[in-house]
Every structure is written in C-alpha cells, then in structure tokens.
Amino acid sequence: MKSNILSIAVIIILINSRAAFPQTGIYDTGGILMPEQAAYDVTYYDLSLFVNPSDSSIDGSVLIEANVLSPIEEFVIDLDTLLTIHNIVEMDEKSRNSNIGFTRKIGKVRIMLSSLYDKGSTLRVKIFYGGRPLIAKHPPWLGGFQWAKTRDGSPWIATSCQGEGSDIWYPSKDHVSDEPDSMGIHIRVPDPLFCASNGRLLSEEKHNDSTTTYHWFVSTPINNYNVALNIAPYKLIEDTYTSVSGDTFPVQFYVLPEHLEKGVEFFPEIIEHLEFYEKHLGPYPFRADKYGVVQTPHLGMEHQTIIAYGASFNNAAMTGKDWGFDALHHHELSHEWWGNLVTNSDWRDMWLHEGFGTYMQALYLEETQGIEKYHDYIKANRNFSNTLPVAPRDSKTEKEITDAPVYQKGAWFLHMLRYFVGEKTFRKILRSMAYPDPELEKISDGSQTRFATTDDFLAIAEKISGKELEWLFEIYLRQTKLPELYLEPENGNLFIKWQTPNGLNFPMPLEIKLGDELNRINIPNEGINIKIVDGNKIDIDPEHWILFEPAALETAIHQINNRNYIGARESVKLITIACGDSIAEKNLLRHINFLEITREEVVKNNIKKVVGDYLLFGNYKFTVSENDDGLFMSGVGNRHTRIFPISDSEFVTTNSEQTVEFIIDASGRVTELQLGRISAKRVNNDSQ
C-alpha cells in the first residue's frame, strides 16, 4: 500500500466538517477528498465482469476491502449513474453475507452499513451492477468504453478513464490518493476474443456458452484509472527480459492479427526503450507482474503493466514529427516510473507524471542522436500558454490541472534544473526521485511504490545538489509569469537585468557568447553592463537553457497596438538579441508586415468575423474574444493566448510556429478554426 499523505489528525478534521466540502463533477476526478472517503483506505478490489460486445454492455460485481481510518457508519463510493446497482452485500469476518441498503446522488453511492466500524477494522462490501457504460467520445482525452472494430469486423474494445475517473465503469473510491495493495480482474468475453489487462494472467476459464473468463492478478499497488480492459482477437509477441536488478520478467506485446508482422518488427524497439529507462532511472518497477503493451483503437495511455499503444507504428503519431523513434511508446513507458512507481497524491502535482515523462524523450534523443537533437526537442516544446501554475498549492481535479502546461513547461523546468545544478548532479537527482533509497531498487513486492509531491522533489534536489532551490520552484512552478530579460544597448555596452514578477528572487546565471568566447555570468539584482567589442556578435543563452521572455516583447506589442510600427521593429531587434532567431521575432515581424500593407478597417473586420466559439470533438470549446489589448484565443489547455493576424484568415502567437487558420466559406462566413491537425467547428455563425 502506498503511504497516504493525509494524517489521522487531518482526517478527523475532515470528518468533523463534512458539509464544507464540494463534490467533484461526475465526469471529473480528484480534487478535495470528501470526509466520508478520507475515513477509509482501500486495500483490495476484486472485479468480475462479463463484457458483451453485441449490445455494448457490462455486467458483474466488485468486491471492495478497506481499512477503516476513522469510525464510519456509511461507506461512500463512486459509480456513474449510467450503470445500475442490482444489489450490495456486506461480508463479515466469517464471509457471511447480508444485503444492505444504499442511496445514490449524482455519482456518489452511500451504503448504509449494518453497524459502526471502528478505526482499525476491516470492511468488505460487494457491489453487483451492470448496464451500458459511458461511450468514449474521443479517447483517451474524452474517455469511457470504446467499442471499435478490427479490419475483419471483430470487436476491438478498450477502456480509458484518466480524465473521468474509474467510476465510469466500475464502483470504486475514485481518487488518485488511494490505491489498493493488489487487485483481481476477471473478465468474461465471447470467443475467440482475448482480454489483455493489468498484472499477470493466472488462468483462462472456458465456459459451455462459447465464452472465456481471463483471470488477471495485479500484485502491486495500482491507481484506479490505470486499470484497463483491452479486448480483441489479439496475437501475443513475447520474450523474457533480464532487468538490471537481476530479476527476469515477461515482456508481452498484444497485437491485432493484421499487424502481427509489424509488431514483430517493432518489438526490439520496446526492449531498447526498456533498457534506456532502466539505465537512467533504475529497475522496471513491476517486475513481479510483467511489462505489457497492447494495441488500442485510441492513441495511448500509461495503464500499469499493459501500456495502451495506438500509434499504428507511426513515430510521429504523438508529436506530429518523426524524431527517429516511436515517441508514443517511449512516453507511455516513462509513466511506469513517473506516474505508476511515483504517483501524485493530488492532481496538482501532475507535472511529476507528464513533465518528467516528456523530458525523458529529450534525454533519449541525446543518448541516441546527440546533444543537438536534445536541444531541438526541448525547443519544440516551447509552444505552450503560460497562463496557469504548473504545480499550484491548492488541490486540483484532473480536468483543472490539464489546463496548465504540465507537459511542456514541466519538461523545461527539468531542463533548467539540469543547467543550474550541473549534469552529473542532475542525473543523480533524477534517479533518486524514482528510487530515493538504492535498497528500493531491489524490491518488487509493491513497497517500492510511493506517492510524491513537488515539495518531495524539491527536498531531493536540494539534498543532492547542496543548493537552495526553492526560488527556482517558486518562479517556474508555483506561479505563471516568466522572468523577463531586460536589455538596453548604450555607448558600446549592453545593460542586462532580470525582471521578475513581484520582485521574486532569481539568481539564475546567464550564458553569454561574445565572438567565440562563452561565459556564464551571474546577473546581480541591479543588473550588469557587458562591454561589446566592435565587430563581435553577442549571443545570449545560445543553447536555450533558460525559460524567459524578453522584456522587449511586451514593449513591441504595446507599440503595435498604438500603430508605432517603426518603434516595434526596433523592439523586435532587442528580442533577437535576447533570444536569437526566435518564434516571437519571426511572428511579430509577419504581423507588422501585414498591418503595414492592410487598411485598418479591413483588419478590424477580419477580427470581428473570427470572434466566437468553436467546438472540438463536439465537446471541447475554443473561444476567440477581443478586448482593448487585442484578440485572444482560449480553451483546451490554451487560456487567453493573444493571436496576431498575418493575413485575412491566418493568425499566429509569439510562442508557437503553428498557424491558427480560420476557414471562410464562399459567403464570407467563418466555419471552422484549424490549429495544426486540430479542426474545431464554429458554433455561432448567426452572429456573423
């Protein structure tokens, strides 16, 4: 069992103030844990289901065992209202069963226990349920059950529920802070389908009605959203892998029959990725079970010991660019360490999963293709909107935190930490975050897993580096605004100064290249003058180690708003000095060029036409709005980002090479918004 960060004292306080806590939305997960659920800790789930592809239904039961942390008379669990509860049974220490009552409100099920359970007692309840579970609208981002078909028309079924929570398909305590010590999974499907799931396959049980039950067992703690069903007429590619720990375990790849040959070709890369992670982070954590990969009809997810793989053997499926390796598999495998071995106890620390996971692709490129490719990958992840803290201090649901740039900015933070503490020290920090004690690398019974917070990572980084690092965490993770680099050339000198939000401390040294000489310079709070020798080119932060904004960027935008295009071009020159050939410089010049040749009323009319709402996948919303400062786009993790016109229908930002294009029909009406491979339909055309 992973140790929970809630102390008994905190739990008692929660229970005494139960009415004060809000309920998380039915299709969201996490947030503040309600008192009734803080009162117990789940130790075991036993899930038994018949999955029926003919009518897209499920039917079965879940046994829940829990340790009671504070006295309870009600046992509160979560289950989607689309599913019907047939019966609930309370089981005593002698396995005697008695039916008990329950009530349902929104997604909560309140079970009336037969007596008061005191602290330290064990609770066992079995819920019989069934129905047609939520259908995934756009998995894995909008999750649920996916009822797809293989090439020959066979059922191809997959679950995904990170954003919605496990309760959309089985009764559970739907909170990231509580994991069972182990779990039984028994899935009955029509022949010749196979169910690939978490843990180890213990047995296959044939039935007289041409169905088979597959009995899986997870021997280590597992997060509820990582429990997954994958059902199809799979073929198995398998080998035995020897870990750096000396243990051996099976590596299994379940592929569709039509992709067996491609699967065999891809299998060696799976092994290469495993070897990379073991080399840098320590032993694969779940050696007691397996490492599994399964083809899915959705892109992918980090389901523990059965990674969902839907990249179709396309290296660019996740990233949009072929970096020379299967980035989807590599990223999802990273979560066996960052997410499954080390798990955020609240979604506010999700960057420990996704930022770390994203950074590992950069390290892999460095190892396989060199340091330049590493830097290219880091720079490619600069296209994020810096509008929400990556690691806020208050509790967050999964959907709330995914609006923050936990992937890209999280990876950039690790990139900067490496620069500040040094290469060797950083590598030690990274491995110690996975396994704080080397003795844990020898363990595979589940006690090697743990919950972690951003403050835990800070403590590890400070201990190993011997440096005070809270300022770095504060400015990049706890708040949104980036430090600015202020430059002012005068009389052969370049004045340089860091400007930070609210005057936050920022002792970040800056690499400056003058001619052929590279120096790392400490910038005092009052700034510093750098002498520029005639003819020498100055290059600030040439390798792009530091995440900052040039102060001239805000100046240039202000000048553009006031139609001072000459002044704006001068400010753009300072952006070039601060950032080199940057996206901001290129896109602002494109914007200025368009404004200089286009009548003002035409620009205003174009902006007016694109203002409105746009729906992606029928559920996610982009909003384009205008205020006195300019035109802004928000939505889908992209909150209030300014966009600048460069033509009648194309707009750009200052942090992405992607163009926002608005599609205009023959009548001049805007019908959709396109952002790279994403297309969102206009929903309020009548206002045009």
XYZ file of C-alpha atoms in Angstrom:
688
model
C 0.000 0.000 0.000
C 1.365 3.399 -0.926
C 1.593 5.612 2.131
C -1.067 8.322 2.089
C -0.099 11.899 2.923
C -3.249 12.521 4.986
C -2.556 12.261 8.686
C -5.117 10.855 11.076
C -5.479 14.320 12.618
C -6.344 15.802 9.244
C -8.846 13.022 8.592
C -10.626 13.736 11.886
C -10.843 17.409 10.980
C -12.312 16.469 7.616
C -14.928 14.239 9.155
C -15.984 16.949 11.581
C -16.546 19.359 8.712
C -18.103 17.120 6.042
C -20.664 19.656 4.902
C -17.988 22.130 3.852
C -16.521 20.022 1.060
C -17.709 20.343 -2.559
C -18.344 17.288 -4.722
C -16.212 16.744 -7.805
C -18.179 16.601 -11.087
C -19.343 13.167 -12.168
C -17.048 13.171 -15.223
C -14.052 14.604 -13.420
C -11.776 13.030 -10.830
C -9.651 14.094 -7.875
C -9.863 17.405 -6.056
C -10.570 17.701 -2.342
C -11.245 14.271 -0.857
C -14.625 14.233 0.886
C -14.548 13.339 4.610
C -16.511 10.098 4.289
C -13.978 8.788 1.774
C -10.983 10.053 3.734
C -12.234 7.786 6.540
C -11.087 4.579 4.825
C -8.230 3.202 2.742
C -8.951 0.625 0.022
C -6.601 -2.373 0.211
C -8.116 -4.675 -2.417
C -10.533 -4.718 -5.354
C -11.819 -7.899 -6.981
C -13.514 -7.076 -10.278
C -15.595 -9.650 -12.180
C -17.286 -8.593 -15.422
C -18.951 -10.019 -18.490
C -18.314 -7.681 -21.409
C -20.921 -8.093 -24.134
C -19.947 -6.539 -27.494
C -23.327 -7.348 -29.044
C -25.130 -4.669 -27.007
C -22.175 -2.677 -25.603
C -22.988 -3.685 -22.042
C -21.172 -4.924 -18.958
C -22.470 -6.908 -16.002
C -20.771 -8.209 -12.868
C -19.520 -7.270 -9.451
C -16.745 -5.610 -7.463
C -15.584 -6.705 -4.028
C -14.005 -3.829 -2.086
C -11.893 -4.398 1.010
C -10.839 -1.390 3.054
C -9.111 -0.464 6.296
C -11.140 1.935 8.421
C -9.138 5.021 9.447
C -11.899 6.759 11.389
C -15.249 5.399 12.650
C -17.879 5.127 9.893
C -21.475 4.024 9.571
C -21.739 4.912 5.869
C -19.448 3.592 3.156
C -19.309 6.110 0.281
C -18.083 5.007 -3.141
C -18.332 6.367 -6.689
C -20.221 4.989 -9.700
C -21.549 6.605 -12.856
C -25.331 6.951 -12.925
C -25.413 5.274 -16.359
C -24.794 1.999 -14.516
C -27.417 0.226 -12.404
C -26.687 -1.258 -8.989
C -28.520 -4.578 -8.630
C -27.563 -5.385 -5.063
C -24.969 -4.652 -2.371
C -23.744 -7.246 0.081
C -21.812 -6.684 3.308
C -19.438 -9.528 4.197
C -18.351 -10.167 7.778
C -15.140 -11.794 9.026
C -16.677 -15.268 8.584
C -17.712 -14.475 4.975
C -21.376 -14.376 5.931
C -23.259 -12.119 3.537
C -26.106 -9.728 4.242
C -27.863 -7.389 1.854
C -27.631 -3.732 2.827
C -29.340 -0.566 1.671
C -27.899 2.323 -0.272
C -28.809 5.680 -1.781
C -27.457 7.387 -4.901
C -26.929 11.071 -5.589
C -25.141 12.197 -8.733
C -22.065 9.939 -8.816
C -21.903 9.054 -5.122
C -23.264 5.821 -3.653
C -23.922 5.946 0.104
C -24.015 2.435 1.552
C -25.668 2.013 4.962
C -23.519 -0.413 6.950
C -25.078 -2.839 9.420
C -23.087 -1.381 12.323
C -20.446 1.168 13.234
C -16.967 0.241 12.018
C -14.266 1.426 14.390
C -10.816 2.634 13.481
C -8.561 -0.304 12.598
C -11.350 -2.630 11.482
C -11.646 -4.169 8.015
C -14.640 -3.545 5.798
C -15.731 -5.879 2.943
C -18.548 -4.898 0.601
C -19.552 -6.439 -2.734
C -21.471 -4.408 -5.306
C -23.398 -6.149 -8.097
C -24.002 -3.830 -11.035
C -24.311 -3.523 -14.799
C -25.551 -1.571 -17.794
C -24.162 0.296 -20.745
C -21.141 2.314 -19.627
C -20.179 5.735 -20.900
C -19.048 5.595 -24.527
C -15.739 7.349 -25.095
C -16.296 10.371 -27.341
C -12.654 10.998 -28.139
C -10.408 8.644 -26.189
C -8.185 8.883 -24.325
C -8.917 12.609 -23.785
C -12.670 12.042 -23.500
C -12.676 8.562 -22.040
C -15.009 5.668 -21.395
C -15.612 2.391 -23.218
C -14.557 2.312 -26.857
C -16.435 -0.232 -28.995
C -14.389 -0.359 -32.203
C -13.868 -2.993 -34.910
C -10.779 -4.673 -36.336
C -10.155 -4.941 -40.058
C -12.247 -8.115 -40.330
C -15.093 -6.710 -38.230
C -14.192 -8.362 -34.933
C -14.888 -6.413 -31.726
C -11.982 -4.243 -30.567
C -12.760 -2.835 -27.136
C -10.730 -0.577 -24.848
C -11.239 1.477 -21.704
C -9.642 4.807 -20.815
C -10.669 6.984 -17.880
C -7.862 9.185 -16.569
C -9.899 12.365 -17.030
C -13.259 10.984 -15.916
C -12.200 8.520 -13.231
C -12.547 4.779 -12.727
C -16.141 5.121 -11.545
C -17.373 5.465 -15.119
C -17.070 1.679 -15.440
C -16.586 0.081 -12.014
C -17.537 1.001 -8.407
C -14.512 2.447 -6.648
C -13.136 5.173 -4.464
C -12.413 7.489 -7.347
C -9.468 9.458 -6.038
C -5.824 9.435 -7.081
C -4.640 9.350 -3.445
C -5.925 5.831 -2.761
C -4.559 2.703 -4.413
C -5.323 -0.900 -3.498
C -2.381 -3.066 -2.446
C -3.434 -5.584 -5.111
C -6.336 -6.349 -7.419
C -8.089 -9.291 -9.020
C -9.501 -8.803 -12.530
C -11.777 -11.489 -14.038
C -13.154 -10.646 -17.477
C -15.522 -12.903 -19.424
C -15.795 -12.313 -23.178
C -17.194 -14.189 -26.204
C -14.775 -16.479 -28.015
C -12.425 -16.003 -29.819
C -11.804 -12.650 -28.141
C -8.990 -12.230 -25.618
C -8.834 -9.760 -22.735
C -5.417 -8.203 -22.051
C -5.343 -6.473 -18.690
C -3.084 -5.430 -15.824
C -0.784 -7.698 -13.832
C -0.176 -11.369 -14.650
C -2.561 -13.741 -16.399
C -3.223 -16.523 -13.879
C -5.596 -18.689 -15.908
C -8.154 -18.941 -18.692
C -11.523 -20.495 -17.856
C -13.563 -21.890 -20.770
C -17.357 -21.948 -20.490
C -20.012 -24.006 -22.285
C -21.611 -20.914 -23.848
C -18.563 -20.154 -26.070
C -17.161 -17.562 -23.683
C -13.900 -17.451 -21.752
C -13.005 -15.770 -18.478
C -9.472 -14.370 -18.233
C -8.217 -14.215 -14.656
C -5.618 -11.485 -14.094
C -3.969 -10.507 -10.815
C -2.137 -7.267 -10.017
C 0.321 -7.979 -7.205
C 1.346 -4.375 -6.508
C -0.473 -1.086 -5.786
C -2.255 0.326 -8.835
C -4.095 3.572 -9.407
C -7.773 3.177 -10.232
C -7.541 4.985 -13.588
C -4.737 2.641 -14.676
C -6.960 -0.432 -14.510
C -7.796 -1.228 -18.129
C -9.581 -3.736 -20.328
C -8.360 -4.406 -23.871
C -10.428 -6.914 -25.798
C -9.825 -8.193 -29.335
C -8.668 -11.368 -31.125
C -5.115 -10.480 -30.111
C -1.931 -12.299 -31.055
C 0.890 -12.384 -28.495
C 4.539 -11.499 -29.103
C 6.569 -12.349 -26.008
C 10.089 -12.590 -24.660
C 11.819 -12.808 -21.278
C 13.752 -9.729 -20.143
C 16.570 -9.615 -17.603
C 16.426 -6.454 -15.515
C 19.410 -4.503 -14.193
C 18.214 -5.806 -10.817
C 18.936 -9.361 -11.960
C 15.235 -10.306 -11.966
C 13.597 -11.712 -15.071
C 10.071 -10.906 -16.190
C 7.934 -11.319 -19.324
C 7.641 -8.580 -21.932
C 4.399 -9.037 -23.847
C 3.004 -7.231 -26.883
C -0.617 -7.944 -27.785
C -1.243 -7.032 -31.436
C -4.116 -7.359 -33.856
C -3.750 -10.296 -36.262
C -3.403 -7.967 -39.261
C -0.440 -6.216 -37.576
C 1.469 -9.266 -36.355
C 4.373 -8.759 -38.761
C 4.715 -5.057 -37.881
C 4.529 -5.987 -34.210
C 7.415 -8.424 -34.555
C 9.476 -5.708 -36.288
C 8.645 -3.189 -33.554
C 9.298 -5.483 -30.581
C 13.101 -4.852 -30.445
C 12.415 -1.111 -30.024
C 10.224 -1.891 -26.999
C 13.231 -3.662 -25.475
C 15.550 -0.759 -26.358
C 13.245 1.681 -24.588
C 13.130 -0.542 -21.509
C 16.930 -0.704 -21.433
C 17.166 3.091 -21.660
C 14.827 3.641 -18.710
C 16.489 1.021 -16.543
C 19.881 2.570 -17.264
C 18.828 6.058 -16.196
C 16.045 5.522 -13.638
C 16.675 2.094 -12.160
C 14.879 -1.247 -12.486
C 11.488 -1.567 -14.141
C 9.180 -1.249 -11.116
C 6.644 -4.009 -11.810
C 8.929 -6.993 -12.376
C 6.658 -9.153 -10.201
C 3.999 -8.969 -12.913
C 5.091 -8.084 -16.472
C 5.722 -5.287 -18.903
C 2.857 -5.336 -21.334
C 1.952 -3.318 -24.428
C -1.362 -3.678 -26.236
C -2.685 -2.242 -29.484
C -5.647 0.027 -28.841
C -8.115 1.936 -31.034
C -7.152 5.150 -29.195
C -3.727 6.843 -29.178
C -2.347 5.636 -25.852
C -2.317 5.644 -22.055
C 0.009 4.627 -19.229
C -2.078 1.717 -17.934
C 0.194 -0.063 -15.469
C 1.836 -3.209 -16.936
C -0.407 -3.009 -20.021
C 0.517 0.209 -21.849
C -2.098 1.290 -24.396
C -0.422 1.678 -27.781
C -2.406 3.223 -30.622
C 0.318 4.909 -32.671
C -0.091 2.409 -35.542
C 3.715 2.091 -35.724
C 3.951 5.751 -36.735
C 6.807 7.554 -34.963
C 5.051 10.905 -35.376
C 1.621 9.852 -34.066
C 2.043 11.703 -30.756
C 4.459 14.517 -31.609
C 3.453 15.374 -35.182
C 7.102 14.954 -36.205
C 9.221 11.855 -36.696
C 12.122 12.183 -34.264
C 13.573 8.835 -35.276
C 11.845 6.686 -32.634
C 8.342 5.763 -31.517
C 7.689 8.709 -29.198
C 4.252 7.462 -28.131
C 5.538 4.178 -26.753
C 8.565 5.854 -25.207
C 6.392 8.430 -23.443
C 3.832 5.960 -22.121
C 6.593 3.648 -20.876
C 8.059 6.601 -18.942
C 4.929 6.552 -16.790
C 5.790 3.161 -15.340
C 8.305 5.220 -13.336
C 6.740 8.698 -13.471
C 3.107 8.049 -12.574
C 2.926 4.399 -11.556
C 6.042 3.921 -9.403
C 5.950 7.573 -8.261
C 2.375 8.871 -8.162
C 0.986 12.319 -7.442
C -1.256 12.162 -4.381
C -3.226 15.109 -5.762
C -3.581 16.134 -9.424
C -1.958 19.488 -8.593
C 1.362 17.619 -8.929
C 0.545 16.010 -12.289
C 3.685 17.529 -13.793
C 5.615 14.850 -11.881
C 3.985 12.414 -14.315
C 3.806 14.386 -17.535
C 6.671 16.876 -17.303
C 9.098 14.135 -16.296
C 7.654 11.826 -18.944
C 8.074 14.437 -21.680
C 11.637 15.224 -20.625
C 12.645 11.568 -20.980
C 12.125 11.764 -24.768
C 14.673 14.586 -24.906
C 17.180 12.503 -22.910
C 16.593 9.556 -25.248
C 17.332 11.745 -28.263
C 20.520 12.976 -26.577
C 21.663 9.400 -25.979
C 20.777 8.076 -29.433
C 21.275 11.102 -31.702
C 23.368 13.654 -29.802
C 23.029 16.834 -27.753
C 21.780 18.962 -30.676
C 18.699 16.754 -31.061
C 18.134 17.048 -27.324
C 18.038 20.829 -27.602
C 15.833 20.650 -30.707
C 13.267 18.596 -28.783
C 13.299 20.953 -25.811
C 12.831 23.975 -28.105
C 9.965 22.190 -29.881
C 8.195 22.057 -26.504
C 8.259 25.843 -26.049
C 4.836 26.244 -27.667
C 2.704 26.471 -24.547
C 0.488 29.105 -22.994
C 1.952 30.212 -19.695
C -1.342 31.070 -18.020
C -1.760 28.631 -15.077
C 0.744 27.427 -12.463
C 2.252 24.026 -13.239
C 2.248 22.984 -9.556
C -0.314 25.053 -7.631
C -0.533 24.608 -3.879
C -4.295 24.115 -3.739
C -5.992 20.830 -4.600
C -6.975 20.270 -8.242
C -9.112 17.864 -10.200
C -7.650 16.154 -13.253
C -9.507 18.405 -15.670
C -8.460 21.547 -13.800
C -4.740 20.754 -13.895
C -4.664 19.705 -17.550
C -5.360 23.345 -18.443
C -1.846 24.073 -17.123
C 1.259 23.367 -19.286
C 2.269 20.345 -17.195
C 3.907 18.556 -20.147
C 5.986 21.229 -21.849
C 6.769 23.624 -19.010
C 7.369 20.662 -16.709
C 9.981 19.339 -19.150
C 11.510 22.802 -19.478
C 11.806 23.036 -15.702
C 13.890 19.849 -15.595
C 15.973 21.198 -18.479
C 16.722 24.360 -16.471
C 17.383 22.413 -13.275
C 19.992 20.394 -15.158
C 21.662 23.624 -16.325
C 21.709 25.127 -12.838
C 22.920 22.154 -10.763
C 25.137 20.518 -13.395
C 24.913 17.369 -15.496
C 26.158 14.722 -13.045
C 24.199 16.118 -10.121
C 21.034 16.304 -12.183
C 21.320 12.653 -13.213
C 21.602 11.688 -9.536
C 18.551 13.781 -8.696
C 16.526 12.143 -11.450
C 17.336 8.611 -10.366
C 16.809 9.455 -6.703
C 13.356 10.805 -7.481
C 12.497 7.371 -8.874
C 14.220 5.431 -6.079
C 15.170 7.680 -3.098
C 16.906 4.734 -1.409
C 19.034 2.358 -3.553
C 17.658 -0.523 -1.470
C 14.259 0.132 -3.042
C 15.687 -0.896 -6.416
C 15.919 -4.459 -5.120
C 12.247 -4.626 -4.142
C 9.401 -5.760 -6.404
C 6.602 -6.610 -3.955
C 4.918 -3.207 -4.247
C 6.518 -1.470 -1.279
C 8.863 0.297 -3.712
C 5.955 2.434 -4.952
C 5.053 5.724 -3.303
C 3.075 8.936 -3.502
C 5.063 12.119 -4.069
C 4.631 15.878 -4.195
C 6.504 18.785 -5.736
C 7.930 19.551 -2.296
C 9.302 15.996 -2.121
C 11.152 16.611 -5.374
C 12.450 19.939 -4.064
C 13.827 18.210 -0.962
C 15.593 15.544 -3.037
C 17.060 18.114 -5.435
C 18.337 20.325 -2.607
C 19.821 17.422 -0.663
C 21.763 16.054 -3.644
C 22.822 19.386 -5.147
C 23.598 21.116 -1.860
C 21.911 24.212 -3.310
C 18.906 26.218 -2.152
C 16.351 25.770 -4.942
C 13.030 26.987 -3.589
C 13.312 30.192 -5.643
C 13.517 28.152 -8.855
C 10.448 26.080 -7.947
C 8.552 29.201 -6.859
C 9.055 31.202 -10.027
C 8.531 28.396 -12.569
C 6.080 26.001 -10.905
C 4.073 27.883 -8.279
C 3.076 30.937 -10.335
C 2.625 31.745 -14.018
C 4.572 34.773 -15.179
C 8.013 34.072 -16.615
C 11.067 36.117 -15.673
C 11.881 38.802 -18.226
C 15.299 39.705 -19.565
C 15.651 43.472 -19.887
C 18.236 44.714 -22.397
C 19.351 48.254 -23.139
C 22.213 48.937 -25.564
C 24.108 52.186 -24.988
C 27.562 53.524 -25.943
C 29.085 50.147 -26.789
C 27.640 48.456 -23.710
C 24.662 46.173 -23.248
C 22.852 46.585 -19.955
C 21.298 43.290 -18.776
C 18.893 42.772 -15.897
C 16.435 40.117 -14.771
C 12.910 41.355 -14.066
C 10.697 39.005 -12.072
C 7.032 39.003 -11.020
C 6.539 40.585 -7.593
C 10.305 41.002 -7.268
C 10.882 37.277 -6.731
C 14.467 36.230 -6.156
C 16.082 34.871 -9.336
C 19.827 34.140 -9.034
C 19.990 32.421 -12.429
C 23.369 32.725 -14.182
C 23.246 33.560 -17.871
C 25.476 32.200 -20.616
C 26.642 34.972 -22.944
C 28.736 34.380 -26.040
C 30.829 37.298 -27.330
C 32.503 36.341 -30.570
C 33.922 32.882 -29.913
C 34.091 33.230 -26.126
C 31.317 31.731 -23.961
C 30.979 32.843 -20.332
C 28.466 32.087 -17.600
C 27.691 35.381 -15.875
C 25.863 35.979 -12.604
C 23.395 38.842 -13.026
C 23.131 40.961 -9.848
C 19.742 42.335 -8.829
C 20.705 45.809 -10.019
C 21.785 44.478 -13.437
C 25.136 44.456 -15.206
C 26.818 46.169 -18.169
C 28.517 43.990 -20.777
C 31.153 45.611 -22.971
C 30.599 44.811 -26.634
C 33.744 44.849 -28.736
C 33.227 46.251 -32.238
C 32.519 43.502 -34.732
C 31.779 40.868 -32.091
C 28.377 39.237 -32.257
C 26.621 38.826 -28.918
C 24.605 35.673 -28.309
C 22.608 35.403 -25.070
C 21.747 31.945 -23.780
C 22.877 30.412 -27.088
C 21.845 26.865 -26.125
C 18.433 27.985 -24.816
C 18.815 26.643 -21.277
C 16.628 29.256 -19.590
C 12.903 29.832 -19.955
C 12.260 33.578 -20.049
C 10.526 36.309 -22.010
C 12.421 39.253 -23.475
C 11.140 42.431 -21.829
C 11.107 43.979 -25.301
C 8.267 41.624 -26.284
C 5.706 43.476 -24.180
C 7.093 46.784 -25.439
C 6.784 45.684 -29.067
C 3.170 44.566 -28.592
C 2.298 47.872 -26.917
C 3.871 49.745 -29.849
C 1.938 47.629 -32.355
C -1.313 48.391 -30.524
C -0.508 52.087 -30.934
C 0.442 51.583 -34.627
C 4.053 52.607 -33.920
C 5.476 50.070 -36.357
C 8.917 51.706 -36.589
C 9.336 51.531 -32.817
C 8.009 47.964 -32.796
C 10.663 46.896 -35.314
C 13.355 48.341 -33.053
C 11.948 46.411 -30.100
C 11.930 43.237 -32.186
C 15.684 43.715 -32.704
C 16.119 43.528 -28.917
C 14.035 40.326 -28.889
C 16.506 38.931 -31.423
C 19.457 39.836 -29.174
C 17.775 38.207 -26.170
C 16.501 35.068 -27.888
C 18.292 34.695 -31.192
C 16.130 33.778 -34.178
C 13.004 33.258 -32.107
C 9.413 32.433 -32.907
C 8.342 35.710 -31.267
C 10.633 37.741 -33.530
C 9.525 35.967 -36.704
C 5.804 36.085 -35.981
C 5.730 39.696 -34.795
C 7.518 40.785 -37.985
C 4.959 38.857 -40.064
C 2.214 40.633 -38.125
C 3.789 44.072 -38.598
C 4.294 43.434 -42.326
C 0.610 42.558 -42.726
C -0.574 45.609 -40.779
C 1.606 47.956 -42.834
C 0.032 46.866 -46.143
C -3.570 46.351 -44.998
C -6.149 49.027 -44.339
C -7.097 49.313 -40.666
C -10.823 48.810 -41.310
C -10.095 45.566 -43.171
C -8.075 44.255 -40.228
C -10.845 45.202 -37.798
C -13.481 43.494 -39.962
C -11.395 40.311 -40.197
C -11.003 40.249 -36.423
C -14.717 40.808 -35.878
C -15.555 37.844 -38.152
C -13.475 35.293 -36.232
C -14.712 36.224 -32.739
C -16.873 33.419 -31.345
C -16.907 29.838 -30.070
C -15.542 26.740 -31.813
C -16.215 23.138 -30.795
C -13.599 20.392 -30.968
C -14.836 16.756 -30.953
C -18.293 18.141 -30.113
C -17.210 18.767 -26.504
C -14.059 20.868 -26.080
C -14.530 24.567 -26.732
C -12.187 27.181 -28.166
C -13.241 30.790 -27.610
C -11.876 33.668 -29.669
C -12.536 37.022 -27.991
C -11.475 40.649 -28.379
C -10.715 43.322 -25.808
C -8.771 46.585 -25.707
C -5.466 44.702 -25.677
C -6.135 42.627 -28.783
C -7.516 39.290 -30.000
C -7.259 36.239 -27.733
C -7.900 32.510 -28.024
C -8.680 30.321 -25.022
C -9.644 26.715 -24.363
C -8.190 23.171 -24.398
C -5.221 23.978 -22.179
C -4.683 27.269 -24.015
C -6.076 30.017 -21.786
C -6.212 33.593 -23.045
C -3.383 33.491 -25.583
C -3.045 36.518 -27.838
C -3.188 35.828 -31.567
C -1.972 38.221 -34.257
C -3.271 38.406 -37.848
C -0.748 37.819 -40.647
C -3.356 37.556 -43.447
C -7.117 37.798 -43.849
C -7.578 34.304 -42.340
C -4.281 33.363 -40.659
C -3.154 34.264 -37.149
C -0.023 33.488 -35.105
C 1.142 33.584 -31.487
C 4.512 34.600 -30.062
C 5.358 31.117 -28.746
C 4.394 28.635 -31.471
C 5.266 28.032 -35.092
C 1.753 26.695 -35.665
C -0.611 28.973 -37.556
C -4.195 29.441 -36.434
C -6.246 29.402 -39.618
C -9.913 30.306 -39.923
C -11.774 28.636 -42.806
C -14.085 31.037 -44.653
C -16.871 29.816 -46.952
C -17.980 31.353 -50.247
C -20.362 33.724 -48.467
C -17.533 35.112 -46.319
C -18.647 33.360 -43.121
C -16.112 31.697 -40.810
C -16.974 27.981 -40.492
C -14.087 26.456 -38.529
C -10.766 27.005 -36.802
C -7.726 24.918 -37.695
C -4.682 24.597 -35.437
C -2.218 22.120 -36.891
C -4.069 18.795 -37.137
C -6.916 20.069 -34.944
C -10.125 21.323 -36.524
C -12.885 22.984 -34.470
C -16.307 23.877 -35.885
C -17.833 27.339 -35.462
C -20.967 27.178 -33.299
C -22.461 30.661 -33.564
C -22.409 31.562 -37.247
C -25.657 33.510 -36.921
C -23.760 36.298 -35.189
C -21.561 36.928 -38.222
